[in-house]
């Protein structure tokens, strides 16, 4: 049989364009977390999954335009802007920047990414709960969803 062809010196993938960073894997550092929204958005998320393009933008978001989740379903009653449908998800945070309860001048996904972070974890009172912020749909896996009261209990 003929010997295999010699490997090409040019078989490696091309380098990314200047200023472009390749998509990073967000595997690892996975946690269970909760999110609450209105029933209409809940139906859409059940059908299509979470979409960070629908994340609210503006100054009210401590860690920029991302999707916010809590370690406590009960905490979503006061944190969520909309109520009526709850989700339990698995979040893969990757390298998560730990932020204080009220961080000063923080931050956007671009700033976090430039510093080597994939997500943010906000300490919301130590033992009470933490808040997670993710910026990529690939970081979120829905485990279950249910119609809920504002406190997260099933309807």
C-alpha positions as a Python dict, from the first residue, in 0.01 Angstrom:
ca = {
    (1, 'X'): (0, 0, 0),
    (2, 'X'): (102, 357, -62),
    (3, 'X'): (226, 556, 240),
    (4, 'X'): (-7, 823, 378),
    (5, 'X'): (46, 1171, 233),
    (6, 'X'): (279, 1397, 426),
    (7, 'X'): (100, 1648, 647),
    (8, 'X'): (61, 1989, 489),
    (9, 'X'): (251, 2273, 649),
    (10, 'X'): (-59, 2489, 598),
    (11, 'X'): (-322, 2259, 753),
    (12, 'X'): (-380, 2464, 1068),
    (13, 'X'): (-685, 2693, 1084),
    (14, 'X'): (-629, 3057, 997),
    (15, 'X'): (-566, 3299, 1282),
    (16, 'X'): (-865, 3510, 1390),
    (17, 'X'): (-891, 3855, 1241),
    (18, 'X'): (-726, 4130, 1449),
    (19, 'X'): (-951, 4238, 1734),
    (20, 'X'): (-1169, 3924, 1701),
    (21, 'X'): (-1154, 3666, 1976),
    (22, 'X'): (-1265, 3312, 1896),
    (23, 'X'): (-1581, 3187, 2069),
    (24, 'X'): (-1482, 3044, 2406),
    (25, 'X'): (-1624, 2735, 2564),
    (26, 'X'): (-1834, 2812, 2869),
    (27, 'X'): (-1813, 2461, 3006),
    (28, 'X'): (-1732, 2416, 3370),
    (29, 'X'): (-1826, 2587, 3692),
    (30, 'X'): (-2190, 2489, 3641),
    (31, 'X'): (-2455, 2577, 3901),
    (32, 'X'): (-2831, 2549, 3947),
    (33, 'X'): (-3005, 2887, 3932),
    (34, 'X'): (-3351, 3041, 3893),
    (35, 'X'): (-3516, 3305, 3677),
    (36, 'X'): (-3867, 3453, 3674),
    (37, 'X'): (-4047, 3631, 3391),
    (38, 'X'): (-4402, 3680, 3264),
    (39, 'X'): (-4605, 3390, 3119),
    (40, 'X'): (-4573, 3513, 2759),
    (41, 'X'): (-4193, 3531, 2777),
    (42, 'X'): (-4195, 3199, 2964),
    (43, 'X'): (-4379, 3032, 2675),
    (44, 'X'): (-4126, 3175, 2428),
    (45, 'X'): (-3831, 3058, 2638),
    (46, 'X'): (-3984, 2710, 2669),
    (47, 'X'): (-4013, 2696, 2290),
    (48, 'X'): (-3690, 2868, 2179),
    (49, 'X'): (-3464, 2878, 2487),
    (50, 'X'): (-3318, 3185, 2655),
    (51, 'X'): (-3189, 3454, 2420),
    (52, 'X'): (-2947, 3715, 2553),
    (53, 'X'): (-3046, 3943, 2265),
    (54, 'X'): (-3366, 4011, 2462),
    (55, 'X'): (-3176, 4109, 2777),
    (56, 'X'): (-3260, 4458, 2895),
    (57, 'X'): (-2994, 4718, 2836),
    (58, 'X'): (-2935, 5034, 3026),
    (59, 'X'): (-2795, 5164, 3351),
    (60, 'X'): (-3021, 4957, 3576),
    (61, 'X'): (-2815, 4644, 3510),
    (62, 'X'): (-2521, 4621, 3749),
    (63, 'X'): (-2321, 4387, 3526),
    (64, 'X'): (-2433, 4506, 3185),
    (65, 'X'): (-2663, 4356, 2925),
    (66, 'X'): (-2689, 3992, 3022),
    (67, 'X'): (-2938, 3748, 3167),
    (68, 'X'): (-2967, 3755, 3545),
    (69, 'X'): (-3035, 3447, 3758),
    (70, 'X'): (-3056, 3385, 4132),
    (71, 'X'): (-2948, 3102, 4361),
    (72, 'X'): (-3292, 3132, 4528),
    (73, 'X'): (-3631, 3106, 4358),
    (74, 'X'): (-3779, 3315, 4641),
    (75, 'X'): (-3533, 3597, 4568),
    (76, 'X'): (-3677, 3632, 4217),
    (77, 'X'): (-3994, 3780, 4372),
    (78, 'X'): (-3810, 4103, 4451),
    (79, 'X'): (-3544, 4089, 4178),
    (80, 'X'): (-3749, 4001, 3870),
    (81, 'X'): (-3914, 4279, 3670),
    (82, 'X'): (-4188, 4041, 3552),
    (83, 'X'): (-4367, 3759, 3732),
    (84, 'X'): (-4577, 3454, 3658),
    (85, 'X'): (-4340, 3198, 3505),
    (86, 'X'): (-4033, 3046, 3672),
    (87, 'X'): (-3733, 2852, 3544),
    (88, 'X'): (-3477, 2629, 3703),
    (89, 'X'): (-3165, 2620, 3487),
    (90, 'X'): (-2812, 2494, 3481),
    (91, 'X'): (-2571, 2780, 3420),
    (92, 'X'): (-2216, 2713, 3311),
    (93, 'X'): (-2039, 3020, 3438),
    (94, 'X'): (-1688, 2943, 3320),
    (95, 'X'): (-1451, 3192, 3482),
    (96, 'X'): (-1688, 3414, 3682),
    (97, 'X'): (-1587, 3753, 3820),
    (98, 'X'): (-1701, 3792, 4181),
    (99, 'X'): (-1859, 4134, 4235),
    (100, 'X'): (-1959, 4304, 4560),
    (101, 'X'): (-2324, 4374, 4637),
    (102, 'X'): (-2306, 4725, 4487),
    (103, 'X'): (-2005, 4736, 4255),
    (104, 'X'): (-1877, 5077, 4147),
    (105, 'X'): (-1848, 5146, 3773),
    (106, 'X'): (-1909, 4789, 3670),
    (107, 'X'): (-1919, 4651, 3397),
    (108, 'X'): (-2003, 4522, 3055),
    (109, 'X'): (-1951, 4183, 2899),
    (110, 'X'): (-1681, 4337, 2681),
    (111, 'X'): (-1496, 4460, 2993),
    (112, 'X'): (-1535, 4125, 3168),
    (113, 'X'): (-1423, 3934, 2858),
    (114, 'X'): (-1116, 4158, 2818),
    (115, 'X'): (-1021, 4064, 3176),
    (116, 'X'): (-1066, 3692, 3103),
    (117, 'X'): (-1414, 3640, 3253),
    (118, 'X'): (-1716, 3460, 3104),
    (119, 'X'): (-1979, 3572, 3358),
    (120, 'X'): (-2033, 3769, 3678),
    (121, 'X'): (-2137, 3655, 4025),
    (122, 'X'): (-2287, 3927, 4246),
    (123, 'X'): (-2285, 3876, 4622),
    (124, 'X'): (-2634, 3980, 4732),
    (125, 'X'): (-2604, 3933, 5103),
    (126, 'X'): (-2379, 3635, 5164),
    (127, 'X'): (-2586, 3358, 5311),
    (128, 'X'): (-2910, 3486, 5154),
    (129, 'X'): (-2838, 3449, 4782),
    (130, 'X'): (-2612, 3530, 4491),
    (131, 'X'): (-2701, 3660, 4150),
    (132, 'X'): (-2538, 3527, 3833),
    (133, 'X'): (-2509, 3714, 3504),
    (134, 'X'): (-2438, 3530, 3180),
    (135, 'X'): (-2391, 3672, 2833),
    (136, 'X'): (-2412, 3374, 2596),
    (137, 'X'): (-2709, 3147, 2525),
    (138, 'X'): (-2470, 2850, 2532),
    (139, 'X'): (-2420, 2908, 2906),
    (140, 'X'): (-2786, 2827, 2988),
    (141, 'X'): (-2962, 2491, 2994),
    (142, 'X'): (-3328, 2491, 3102),
    (143, 'X'): (-3401, 2209, 3346),
    (144, 'X'): (-3767, 2291, 3411),
    (145, 'X'): (-4021, 2571, 3390),
    (146, 'X'): (-4354, 2625, 3566),
    (147, 'X'): (-4637, 2874, 3608),
    (148, 'X'): (-4564, 3038, 3940),
    (149, 'X'): (-4676, 3290, 4196),
    (150, 'X'): (-4445, 3590, 4248),
    (151, 'X'): (-4273, 3404, 4536),
    (152, 'X'): (-4182, 3120, 4297),
    (153, 'X'): (-4431, 2869, 4435),
    (154, 'X'): (-4628, 2672, 4171),
    (155, 'X'): (-4968, 2810, 4069),
}
